[in-house]
CSV table of C-alpha atoms and ligand atoms in Angstrom, one decimal:
chain,number,residue,atom,x,y,z
A,6,UNK,CA,55.8,32.3,-1.2
A,7,UNK,CA,52.2,33.5,-1.3
A,8,UNK,CA,51.2,34.8,-4.6
A,9,UNK,CA,48.9,37.7,-5.1
A,10,UNK,CA,45.3,36.5,-5.5
A,11,UNK,CA,43.7,37.3,-8.8
A,12,UNK,CA,41.6,40.5,-8.7
A,13,UNK,CA,38.2,39.7,-7.4
A,14,UNK,CA,35.0,41.5,-7.8
A,15,UNK,CA,34.7,43.4,-4.6
A,16,UNK,CA,31.6,44.1,-2.6
A,17,UNK,CA,29.0,46.3,-4.3
A,18,UNK,CA,30.7,49.7,-4.9
A,19,UNK,CA,29.5,52.9,-3.2
A,20,UNK,CA,26.8,54.7,-5.0
A,21,UNK,CA,29.0,57.4,-6.8
A,22,UNK,CA,31.0,54.6,-8.3
A,23,UNK,CA,28.1,54.0,-10.7
A,24,UNK,CA,29.3,57.0,-12.6
A,25,UNK,CA,32.6,55.3,-13.3
A,26,UNK,CA,33.1,52.3,-15.5
A,27,UNK,CA,33.1,48.7,-14.1
A,28,UNK,CA,36.7,47.5,-14.3
A,29,UNK,CA,35.8,43.8,-14.0
A,30,UNK,CA,33.4,43.3,-16.9
A,31,UNK,CA,32.1,45.0,-20.0
A,32,UNK,CA,29.9,47.6,-18.4
A,33,UNK,CA,26.4,47.2,-19.8
A,34,UNK,CA,25.5,50.7,-18.5
A,35,UNK,CA,28.4,52.3,-20.4
A,36,UNK,CA,27.7,50.3,-23.6
A,37,UNK,CA,24.1,51.6,-23.5
A,38,UNK,CA,25.2,55.1,-22.7
A,39,UNK,CA,27.7,55.2,-25.5
A,40,UNK,CA,25.2,53.7,-28.0
A,41,UNK,CA,22.6,56.4,-27.1
A,42,UNK,CA,25.2,59.1,-27.3
A,43,UNK,CA,26.5,57.8,-30.6
A,44,UNK,CA,22.9,57.8,-32.0
A,45,UNK,CA,22.5,61.4,-30.8
A,46,UNK,CA,25.7,62.5,-32.4
A,47,UNK,CA,25.1,60.6,-35.7
A,48,UNK,CA,21.6,62.2,-35.9
A,49,UNK,CA,23.1,65.7,-35.3
A,50,UNK,CA,25.8,65.2,-37.9
A,51,UNK,CA,23.3,63.5,-40.3
A,52,UNK,CA,20.9,66.4,-40.2
A,53,UNK,CA,23.6,69.0,-40.8
A,54,UNK,CA,22.8,69.6,-44.4
A,55,UNK,CA,19.2,70.4,-43.7
A,56,UNK,CA,19.8,73.1,-41.1
A,57,UNK,CA,21.9,76.2,-41.1
A,58,UNK,CA,25.6,76.6,-40.4
A,59,UNK,CA,24.9,79.1,-37.6
A,60,UNK,CA,21.9,78.2,-35.5
A,61,UNK,CA,19.8,80.8,-33.7
A,62,UNK,CA,20.0,81.2,-30.0
A,63,UNK,CA,19.2,78.0,-28.2
A,64,UNK,CA,17.9,77.1,-24.8
A,65,UNK,CA,20.7,77.1,-22.2
A,66,UNK,CA,20.5,73.9,-20.1
A,67,UNK,CA,20.6,74.0,-16.3
A,68,UNK,CA,24.2,74.8,-15.6
A,69,UNK,CA,24.7,73.8,-12.0
A,70,UNK,CA,24.8,70.2,-10.8
A,71,UNK,CA,21.7,69.1,-8.8
A,72,UNK,CA,22.0,67.5,-5.4
A,73,UNK,CA,21.3,64.1,-6.8
A,74,UNK,CA,23.4,63.0,-9.7
A,75,UNK,CA,21.5,62.5,-13.0
A,76,UNK,CA,20.9,59.3,-14.9
A,77,UNK,CA,22.1,59.0,-18.5
A,78,UNK,CA,18.8,59.8,-20.1
A,79,UNK,CA,18.7,63.2,-18.4
A,80,UNK,CA,22.4,63.8,-19.3
A,81,UNK,CA,21.7,63.0,-22.9
A,82,UNK,CA,18.7,65.4,-22.9
A,83,UNK,CA,21.1,68.1,-21.5
A,84,UNK,CA,23.6,67.4,-24.3
A,85,UNK,CA,20.9,67.6,-26.9
A,86,UNK,CA,20.1,71.2,-25.8
A,87,UNK,CA,23.8,72.2,-26.3
A,88,UNK,CA,24.0,70.5,-29.6
A,89,UNK,CA,21.0,72.4,-30.9
A,90,UNK,CA,22.9,75.6,-30.4
A,91,UNK,CA,26.2,74.4,-31.7
A,92,UNK,CA,27.9,75.8,-34.8
A,93,UNK,CA,27.6,73.3,-37.6
A,94,UNK,CA,30.8,72.8,-39.6
A,95,UNK,CA,29.3,69.8,-41.4
A,96,UNK,CA,26.9,72.1,-43.3
A,97,UNK,CA,28.0,72.6,-46.9
A,98,UNK,CA,27.5,76.3,-46.5
A,99,UNK,CA,29.9,76.5,-43.5
A,100,UNK,CA,32.6,78.6,-45.3
A,101,UNK,CA,33.4,81.3,-42.7
A,102,UNK,CA,36.5,80.0,-40.9
A,103,UNK,CA,39.2,77.4,-40.9
A,104,UNK,CA,37.0,74.9,-39.1
A,105,UNK,CA,36.1,72.0,-41.4
A,106,UNK,CA,33.8,69.1,-40.7
A,107,UNK,CA,35.5,66.3,-38.7
A,108,UNK,CA,36.8,63.1,-40.2
A,109,UNK,CA,34.9,60.1,-38.9
A,110,UNK,CA,38.1,58.4,-37.8
A,111,UNK,CA,39.0,61.5,-35.9
A,112,UNK,CA,35.7,61.5,-34.0
A,113,UNK,CA,36.2,57.8,-33.1
A,114,UNK,CA,39.8,58.4,-32.0
A,115,UNK,CA,38.7,61.3,-29.8
A,116,UNK,CA,36.2,59.1,-28.1
A,117,UNK,CA,38.8,56.4,-27.5
A,118,UNK,CA,41.3,59.0,-26.3
A,119,UNK,CA,38.8,60.1,-23.7
A,120,UNK,CA,38.3,56.5,-22.6
A,121,UNK,CA,42.0,55.9,-22.3
A,122,UNK,CA,42.4,59.2,-20.4
A,123,UNK,CA,46.2,59.0,-20.7
A,124,UNK,CA,48.5,61.9,-20.0
A,125,UNK,CA,51.2,63.0,-22.5
A,126,UNK,CA,53.1,64.6,-19.6
A,127,UNK,CA,55.2,61.5,-19.0
A,128,UNK,CA,55.8,58.2,-20.6
A,129,UNK,CA,54.5,56.1,-17.7
A,130,UNK,CA,51.1,57.8,-18.1
A,131,UNK,CA,51.0,57.4,-21.8
A,132,UNK,CA,53.5,54.7,-22.9
A,133,UNK,CA,52.1,54.0,-26.4
A,134,UNK,CA,50.8,57.5,-27.0
A,135,UNK,CA,54.1,59.2,-26.2
A,136,UNK,CA,55.9,57.0,-28.7
A,137,UNK,CA,53.2,57.5,-31.2
A,138,UNK,CA,53.4,61.3,-30.9
A,139,UNK,CA,57.2,61.3,-31.3
A,140,UNK,CA,57.0,58.9,-34.2
A,141,UNK,CA,54.3,60.8,-36.0
A,142,UNK,CA,56.0,64.2,-35.5
A,143,UNK,CA,59.2,62.7,-36.9
A,144,UNK,CA,57.3,61.3,-39.9
A,145,UNK,CA,55.6,64.6,-40.6
A,146,UNK,CA,58.8,66.6,-40.2
A,147,UNK,CA,60.4,64.3,-42.8
A,148,UNK,CA,57.5,64.9,-45.2
A,149,UNK,CA,58.0,68.6,-44.9
A,150,UNK,CA,61.6,68.2,-45.8
A,151,UNK,CA,63.2,68.7,-42.4
A,152,UNK,CA,66.5,66.8,-42.0
A,153,UNK,CA,67.0,63.3,-40.5
A,154,UNK,CA,66.4,63.4,-36.7
A,155,UNK,CA,63.8,66.1,-36.9
A,156,UNK,CA,60.7,65.8,-34.8
A,157,UNK,CA,58.5,67.7,-32.4
A,158,UNK,CA,55.6,67.8,-30.1
A,159,UNK,CA,51.8,68.3,-30.3
A,160,UNK,CA,50.3,71.4,-28.8
A,161,UNK,CA,46.7,72.5,-28.1
A,162,UNK,CA,46.6,74.9,-31.0
A,163,UNK,CA,48.8,76.9,-33.3
A,164,UNK,CA,49.1,79.9,-30.9
A,165,UNK,CA,50.8,77.6,-28.5
A,166,UNK,CA,53.0,76.1,-31.2
A,167,UNK,CA,54.1,79.5,-32.2
A,168,UNK,CA,54.8,80.6,-28.7
A,169,UNK,CA,56.9,77.4,-28.0
A,170,UNK,CA,58.8,78.0,-31.2
A,171,UNK,CA,59.8,81.5,-30.2
A,172,UNK,CA,60.7,80.6,-26.6
A,173,UNK,CA,62.8,77.7,-28.0
A,174,UNK,CA,64.5,80.0,-30.5
A,175,UNK,CA,65.2,82.6,-27.8
A,176,UNK,CA,66.7,80.0,-25.5
A,177,UNK,CA,68.8,78.6,-28.3
A,178,UNK,CA,70.2,82.0,-29.2
A,179,UNK,CA,70.9,82.8,-25.6
A,180,UNK,CA,68.7,85.8,-25.6
A,181,UNK,CA,66.4,85.0,-22.7
A,182,UNK,CA,67.6,88.0,-20.7
A,183,UNK,CA,67.8,90.5,-23.6
A,184,UNK,CA,64.9,92.9,-23.3
A,185,UNK,CA,65.8,94.5,-26.6
A,186,UNK,CA,65.5,91.4,-28.7
A,187,UNK,CA,63.0,91.3,-31.6
A,188,UNK,CA,61.0,88.9,-33.7
A,189,UNK,CA,60.5,89.7,-37.3
A,190,UNK,CA,57.4,88.8,-39.4
A,191,UNK,CA,55.2,90.3,-42.0
A,192,UNK,CA,52.4,92.7,-41.3
A,193,UNK,CA,49.9,90.0,-42.2
A,194,UNK,CA,51.3,87.4,-39.8
A,195,UNK,CA,48.9,85.9,-37.3
A,196,UNK,CA,47.9,87.7,-34.1
A,197,UNK,CA,49.1,84.8,-32.0
A,198,UNK,CA,52.6,86.3,-32.4
A,199,UNK,CA,51.5,89.4,-30.6
A,200,UNK,CA,50.4,87.2,-27.7
A,201,UNK,CA,53.6,85.2,-27.8
A,202,UNK,CA,55.8,88.4,-27.6
A,203,UNK,CA,53.7,89.6,-24.6
A,204,UNK,CA,53.9,86.3,-22.8
A,205,UNK,CA,57.7,86.4,-23.4
A,206,UNK,CA,57.8,89.6,-21.4
A,207,UNK,CA,58.8,91.7,-24.4
A,208,UNK,CA,57.3,95.1,-25.4
A,209,UNK,CA,54.8,95.1,-28.3
A,210,UNK,CA,57.4,96.8,-30.5
A,211,UNK,CA,59.6,93.7,-30.2
A,212,UNK,CA,57.4,92.2,-32.9
A,213,UNK,CA,58.7,94.0,-36.0
A,214,UNK,CA,56.1,93.7,-38.8
A,215,UNK,CA,57.5,94.2,-42.2
A,216,UNK,CA,55.5,95.3,-45.3
A,217,UNK,CA,54.1,92.8,-47.8
A,218,UNK,CA,53.8,92.9,-51.5
A,219,UNK,CA,50.6,93.2,-53.5
A,220,UNK,CA,50.1,89.4,-53.2
A,221,UNK,CA,50.3,89.5,-49.4
A,222,UNK,CA,53.8,87.9,-49.1
A,223,UNK,CA,56.8,89.2,-47.1
A,224,UNK,CA,59.2,91.2,-49.3
A,225,UNK,CA,62.7,89.6,-49.0
A,226,UNK,CA,64.2,93.0,-49.8
A,227,UNK,CA,62.5,94.7,-46.9
A,228,UNK,CA,63.6,91.9,-44.7
A,229,UNK,CA,67.2,92.1,-45.9
A,230,UNK,CA,67.3,95.8,-45.3
A,231,UNK,CA,65.8,95.5,-41.8
A,232,UNK,CA,68.2,92.7,-40.8
A,233,UNK,CA,71.2,94.7,-41.9
A,234,UNK,CA,69.9,97.7,-39.9
A,235,UNK,CA,69.3,95.6,-36.8
A,236,UNK,CA,72.8,94.1,-37.2
A,237,UNK,CA,74.4,97.5,-37.4
A,238,UNK,CA,72.5,98.6,-34.3
A,239,UNK,CA,73.5,95.5,-32.4
A,240,UNK,CA,69.9,94.5,-31.8
A,241,UNK,CA,69.5,90.8,-31.3
A,242,UNK,CA,67.0,88.8,-33.4
A,243,UNK,CA,65.1,85.9,-31.7
A,244,UNK,CA,63.7,84.6,-34.9
A,245,UNK,CA,62.3,85.5,-38.3
A,246,UNK,CA,58.8,84.2,-38.7
A,247,UNK,CA,57.6,83.4,-42.3
A,248,UNK,CA,53.9,82.7,-42.7
A,249,UNK,CA,52.8,79.9,-45.0
A,250,UNK,CA,49.2,80.8,-45.5
A,251,UNK,CA,48.0,84.1,-44.1
A,252,UNK,CA,44.7,84.1,-42.3
A,253,UNK,CA,42.6,86.3,-44.6
A,254,UNK,CA,43.9,85.4,-48.1
A,255,UNK,CA,46.2,82.4,-47.7
A,256,UNK,CA,49.3,84.3,-48.9
A,257,UNK,CA,52.7,82.6,-48.8
A,258,UNK,CA,55.9,84.3,-47.7
A,259,UNK,CA,58.7,83.2,-50.1
A,260,UNK,CA,60.6,80.7,-47.9
A,261,UNK,CA,63.8,80.2,-50.0
A,262,UNK,CA,65.0,83.8,-50.0
A,263,UNK,CA,64.0,84.3,-46.4
A,264,UNK,CA,65.8,81.1,-45.4
A,265,UNK,CA,68.9,82.3,-47.3
A,266,UNK,CA,68.9,85.6,-45.3
A,267,UNK,CA,68.4,83.7,-42.0
A,268,UNK,CA,71.4,81.5,-42.9
A,269,UNK,CA,73.5,84.6,-43.7
A,270,UNK,CA,72.8,86.2,-40.4
A,271,UNK,CA,72.6,83.0,-38.3
A,272,UNK,CA,69.0,83.7,-37.4
A,273,UNK,CA,66.3,81.1,-36.5
A,274,UNK,CA,63.6,80.7,-39.1
A,275,UNK,CA,60.2,79.7,-37.8
A,276,UNK,CA,57.6,79.0,-40.4
A,277,UNK,CA,54.0,79.6,-39.3
A,278,UNK,CA,52.4,77.0,-41.5
A,279,UNK,CA,49.3,76.6,-39.4
A,280,UNK,CA,47.2,76.9,-42.5
A,281,UNK,CA,49.6,76.2,-45.4
A,282,UNK,CA,52.1,73.5,-44.4
A,283,UNK,CA,49.7,70.7,-45.1
A,284,UNK,CA,49.5,71.7,-48.8
A,285,UNK,CA,52.9,70.0,-49.0
A,286,UNK,CA,51.0,66.7,-48.9
A,287,UNK,CA,50.1,67.3,-52.5
A,288,UNK,CA,52.9,66.7,-55.0
A,289,UNK,CA,51.3,69.2,-57.3
A,290,UNK,CA,51.1,72.0,-54.7
A,291,UNK,CA,54.3,71.2,-52.8
A,292,UNK,CA,56.4,73.5,-55.0
A,293,UNK,CA,54.4,76.5,-53.5
A,294,UNK,CA,56.2,75.7,-50.2
A,295,UNK,CA,59.7,75.5,-51.7
A,296,UNK,CA,62.2,76.0,-48.8
A,297,UNK,CA,59.9,74.6,-46.1
A,298,UNK,CA,62.6,72.1,-45.2
A,299,UNK,CA,65.1,74.9,-44.5
A,300,UNK,CA,63.1,76.0,-41.4
A,301,UNK,CA,64.4,75.6,-37.9
A,302,UNK,CA,60.8,75.1,-36.7
A,303,UNK,CA,57.4,74.7,-38.3
A,304,UNK,CA,53.9,75.2,-36.9
A,305,UNK,CA,51.2,73.1,-38.6
A,306,UNK,CA,47.5,72.9,-37.7
A,307,UNK,CA,45.9,69.7,-39.1
A,308,UNK,CA,42.7,70.9,-37.4
A,309,UNK,CA,42.3,73.7,-40.0
A,310,UNK,CA,41.7,71.8,-43.2
A,311,UNK,CA,42.3,68.1,-42.8
A,312,UNK,CA,39.3,67.5,-40.6
A,313,UNK,CA,41.2,66.4,-37.5
A,314,UNK,CA,39.0,67.3,-34.5
A,315,UNK,CA,40.2,70.2,-32.4
A,316,UNK,CA,42.7,70.7,-31.2
A,317,UNK,CA,45.4,69.4,-33.4
A,318,UNK,CA,48.6,71.4,-33.9
A,319,UNK,CA,52.2,70.3,-34.1
A,320,UNK,CA,55.4,72.1,-33.6
A,321,UNK,CA,58.1,70.5,-35.6
A,322,UNK,CA,61.8,71.2,-35.3
A,323,UNK,CA,64.8,70.4,-37.4
A,324,UNK,CA,66.5,69.5,-34.1
A,325,UNK,CA,63.9,68.6,-31.5
A,326,UNK,CA,66.5,68.5,-28.8
A,327,UNK,CA,66.2,72.2,-28.6
A,328,UNK,CA,62.7,71.7,-27.1
A,329,UNK,CA,64.1,69.8,-24.1
A,330,UNK,CA,66.8,72.4,-23.6
A,331,UNK,CA,64.2,75.2,-23.5
A,332,UNK,CA,61.5,73.4,-21.5
A,333,UNK,CA,63.2,70.5,-19.7
A,334,UNK,CA,62.8,70.9,-15.9
A,335,UNK,CA,63.3,67.3,-14.8
A,336,UNK,CA,60.1,65.6,-13.6
A,337,UNK,CA,61.1,64.5,-10.1
A,338,UNK,CA,57.8,62.7,-9.5
A,339,UNK,CA,58.0,60.5,-12.6
A,340,UNK,CA,60.0,57.5,-13.5
A,341,UNK,CA,62.9,58.3,-15.9
A,342,UNK,CA,62.0,58.2,-19.6
A,343,UNK,CA,62.9,55.0,-21.3
A,344,UNK,CA,62.2,56.3,-24.8
A,345,UNK,CA,63.0,59.6,-26.3
A,346,UNK,CA,62.2,61.8,-23.3
A,347,UNK,CA,59.0,62.8,-21.6
A,348,UNK,CA,56.8,64.9,-24.0
A,349,UNK,CA,56.0,67.1,-21.0
A,350,UNK,CA,59.6,68.3,-21.0
A,351,UNK,CA,59.4,69.1,-24.7
A,352,UNK,CA,57.0,71.9,-24.5
A,353,UNK,CA,55.1,74.3,-22.3
A,354,UNK,CA,52.1,72.2,-21.5
A,355,UNK,CA,52.1,69.8,-18.6
A,356,UNK,CA,49.1,67.5,-18.5
A,357,UNK,CA,47.9,67.0,-22.0
A,358,UNK,CA,45.5,64.6,-23.8
A,359,UNK,CA,46.6,62.2,-26.4
A,360,UNK,CA,45.6,64.5,-29.3
A,361,UNK,CA,48.0,62.6,-31.5
A,362,UNK,CA,45.5,59.7,-31.7
A,363,UNK,CA,42.9,61.5,-33.8
A,364,UNK,CA,45.6,63.0,-36.0
A,365,UNK,CA,47.3,59.6,-36.6
A,366,UNK,CA,44.0,57.7,-37.2
A,367,UNK,CA,42.6,60.5,-39.4
A,368,UNK,CA,45.7,60.5,-41.6
A,369,UNK,CA,45.6,56.7,-41.8
A,370,UNK,CA,41.9,57.0,-42.8
A,371,UNK,CA,42.6,59.6,-45.5
A,372,UNK,CA,45.8,58.0,-46.8
A,373,UNK,CA,48.4,60.0,-48.7
A,374,UNK,CA,46.2,60.2,-51.8
A,375,UNK,CA,43.2,61.3,-49.8
A,376,UNK,CA,45.3,64.0,-48.1
A,377,UNK,CA,46.5,65.3,-51.5
A,378,UNK,CA,43.0,65.1,-53.0
A,379,UNK,CA,41.5,67.0,-50.0
A,380,UNK,CA,43.9,70.0,-50.3
A,381,UNK,CA,43.7,70.0,-54.1
A,382,UNK,CA,39.9,70.1,-54.1
A,383,UNK,CA,40.0,73.0,-51.6
A,384,UNK,CA,42.2,75.0,-54.0
A,385,UNK,CA,39.9,74.1,-56.9
A,386,UNK,CA,36.9,75.4,-55.1
A,387,UNK,CA,38.7,78.6,-54.4
A,388,UNK,CA,39.6,78.9,-58.1
A,389,UNK,CA,36.0,78.3,-59.1
A,390,UNK,CA,34.6,80.8,-56.7
A,391,UNK,CA,37.2,83.3,-57.8
A,392,UNK,CA,36.2,82.8,-61.4
A,393,UNK,CA,32.5,83.2,-60.6
A,394,UNK,CA,33.1,86.4,-58.6
A,395,UNK,CA,35.3,87.8,-61.4
A,396,UNK,CA,32.4,87.2,-63.7
A,397,UNK,CA,30.1,89.2,-61.4
A,398,UNK,CA,32.5,92.1,-61.7
A,399,UNK,CA,32.8,95.2,-59.5
A,400,UNK,CA,34.7,93.4,-56.8
A,401,UNK,CA,38.1,93.7,-55.4
A,402,UNK,CA,39.4,90.1,-54.8
A,403,UNK,CA,42.2,89.1,-52.5
A,404,UNK,CA,43.3,85.5,-52.6
A,405,UNK,CA,46.5,83.5,-52.8
A,406,UNK,CA,47.3,80.0,-54.1
A,407,UNK,CA,45.5,78.2,-51.3
A,408,UNK,CA,41.8,77.9,-50.4
A,409,UNK,CA,41.0,81.4,-49.0
A,410,UNK,CA,39.4,84.2,-50.8
A,411,UNK,CA,38.3,87.7,-49.5
A,412,UNK,CA,36.4,90.3,-51.5
A,413,UNK,CA,34.6,93.6,-51.2
A,414,UNK,CA,33.1,96.1,-53.7
A,415,UNK,CA,35.7,97.8,-55.8
A,416,UNK,CA,36.5,101.5,-55.2
A,417,UNK,CA,34.2,102.0,-52.2
A,418,UNK,CA,35.1,103.8,-48.9
A,419,UNK,CA,35.5,102.0,-45.6
A,420,UNK,CA,32.1,102.7,-44.2
A,421,UNK,CA,30.4,101.5,-47.4
A,422,UNK,CA,32.5,98.3,-47.2
A,423,UNK,CA,31.4,97.8,-43.6
A,424,UNK,CA,27.7,98.2,-44.3
A,425,UNK,CA,27.9,96.1,-47.5
A,426,UNK,CA,29.7,93.3,-45.8
A,427,UNK,CA,27.2,93.2,-42.9
A,428,UNK,CA,24.2,93.2,-45.2
A,429,UNK,CA,25.7,90.7,-47.6
A,430,UNK,CA,26.7,88.3,-44.8
A,431,UNK,CA,23.1,88.4,-43.5
A,432,UNK,CA,21.7,87.8,-47.0
A,433,UNK,CA,24.1,84.9,-47.4
A,434,UNK,CA,23.1,83.4,-44.1
A,435,UNK,CA,19.5,83.6,-45.3
A,436,UNK,CA,20.7,81.2,-48.1
A,437,UNK,CA,22.5,79.0,-45.6
A,438,UNK,CA,25.9,80.2,-46.7
A,439,UNK,CA,28.1,81.5,-43.9
A,440,UNK,CA,31.1,83.7,-44.7
A,441,UNK,CA,33.2,85.7,-42.3
A,442,UNK,CA,33.8,89.5,-42.2
A,443,UNK,CA,37.4,90.3,-41.6
A,444,UNK,CA,38.9,93.8,-41.7
A,445,UNK,CA,41.8,93.6,-44.1
A,446,UNK,CA,43.9,96.6,-45.2
A,447,UNK,CA,41.5,99.0,-43.5
A,448,UNK,CA,38.3,97.6,-45.2
A,449,UNK,CA,35.7,95.1,-44.2
A,450,UNK,CA,35.7,92.1,-46.6
A,451,UNK,CA,33.7,89.0,-46.9
A,452,UNK,CA,35.9,85.9,-46.7
A,453,UNK,CA,35.3,82.4,-47.9
A,454,UNK,CA,37.3,79.4,-46.7
A,455,UNK,CA,36.8,76.7,-49.2
A,456,UNK,CA,38.0,73.7,-47.2
A,457,UNK,CA,34.6,72.2,-46.7
A,458,UNK,CA,34.4,69.0,-48.7
A,459,UNK,CA,30.6,69.1,-48.8
A,460,UNK,CA,30.6,72.4,-50.7
A,461,UNK,CA,29.7,71.9,-54.3
A,462,UNK,CA,29.4,74.1,-57.5
A,463,UNK,CA,25.8,74.7,-56.7
A,464,UNK,CA,26.7,76.4,-53.4
A,465,UNK,CA,29.3,78.5,-55.1
A,466,UNK,CA,26.9,79.5,-57.8
A,467,UNK,CA,24.3,80.6,-55.2
A,468,UNK,CA,27.0,82.5,-53.3
A,469,UNK,CA,28.0,84.4,-56.4
A,470,UNK,CA,24.4,85.2,-57.2
A,471,UNK,CA,23.7,86.6,-53.7
A,472,UNK,CA,26.9,88.7,-54.0
A,473,UNK,CA,25.8,90.0,-57.4
A,474,UNK,CA,22.4,91.0,-56.0
A,475,UNK,CA,24.0,92.7,-53.0
A,476,UNK,CA,26.1,94.8,-55.4
A,477,UNK,CA,23.1,95.8,-57.4
A,478,UNK,CA,21.3,96.8,-54.2
A,479,UNK,CA,24.3,98.7,-52.9
A,480,UNK,CA,24.5,100.8,-56.1
A,481,UNK,CA,20.7,101.3,-56.1
A,482,UNK,CA,20.7,102.4,-52.4
B,8,PLP,C1,45.0,79.8,-36.8
B,8,PLP,C2,46.3,80.3,-36.9
B,8,PLP,C3,47.2,80.3,-35.8
B,8,PLP,C4,46.7,80.0,-34.4
B,8,PLP,O1,46.2,78.7,-34.3
B,8,PLP,P1,45.2,78.3,-33.1
B,8,PLP,O2,45.1,76.9,-33.3
B,8,PLP,O3,43.9,79.1,-33.4
B,8,PLP,O4,45.8,78.8,-31.9
B,8,PLP,C5,48.5,80.7,-36.0
B,8,PLP,N1,48.9,81.1,-37.3
B,8,PLP,C6,48.1,81.1,-38.3
B,8,PLP,C7,48.6,81.6,-39.7
B,8,PLP,C8,46.8,80.7,-38.2
B,8,PLP,O5,45.9,80.8,-39.2
């Protein structure tokens, strides 16, 4: 029987093949290209602290491809132009949003991920990555206190995790054809739930937003009263969404009483822990999230504080088989799964990159102690800034137990708050400190997200000083 001859180097490839990587030897052109790109990136990251978080307008490179393909030096020059105009999360003054600097292992894993170019749609397109994703989801679900057998799927962002959770809950409850079904959450829940309800074909009123207490958390009494009313009226409930870490102030809905109510009525409890769930990695802070393990599903976004490069979100379920039931279609053009099922049948996305790689490697790089230290340091920075701003006086502060803090001048009207926030944000930017300017409870605030590990006391001191000056100017003017 003739055996297949070993792969031989074929005749010189057609010209466009030069843009692909030689599969028969370590490609010297690729090595050089990667080295140059790596130098470019390291330089950009390494200069971060000397620049500003938010660059001015930069030169837009030529957008359309030229007739002749470009060589690597021209491509790198194009890249440089885009990098010069990029937001700079690595700057110690980058405190505006939930967008921390990237972990070095996460950057490396992202690069490898691109080189592997596997597809999480089906096992035969990502054998090791599919298993890694299932295993890491199961591990994280266990850390959050979900029962044995729990697991989940990665998604390109928390909005998608939340949508998939609600679609799964609706399917499980047999409510897919009920146009009157509702989702309950607090009035400070994330806007992605508005999108989810719209995508699910429900009217905007199907998202029932319940009042919060002074600390920004859902009031269990209000929930209890509303659930009883819906029950009497025969209106079906798709899910109750509790938020662990609201977007403006990091408030936590009380999970234990909410879970008890869900159990009483047989409702699905989804915890939107996009911001807050990872605080469970600290033994000291974990009690804040008491009851997390009672959830039916949890959204967690490691991209928001841990430094995992975007996007990195997981949807974890106490019983991940519900995902296949809600999203399984059969994949007639794929070999059957030999492991735990195709990840493409466990969620909404089809083709999907191996985002799990940068999460897995990033967590391995940090270690459990590093993860705990990172979230604890973020909380300490928020406490410090809170203390400094209290000392300034004349401010209304909104925070929670996490790493977010919003503030505005005390006792001013909405238009004064708007002008003050715009002027103070500009003054802060002049000092290389970038805060965001959310509208919260009808007033513009300045908001600091203290997840940046490069931010030190000196930056917080400067921040408080600029705010103090802005208050003095506001009262003069
Ligand atoms: C950011 C956030 C989301 C959405 O996550 P994306 O990754 O931006 O889609 C959902 N819920 C909360 C509480 C968030 O803060």
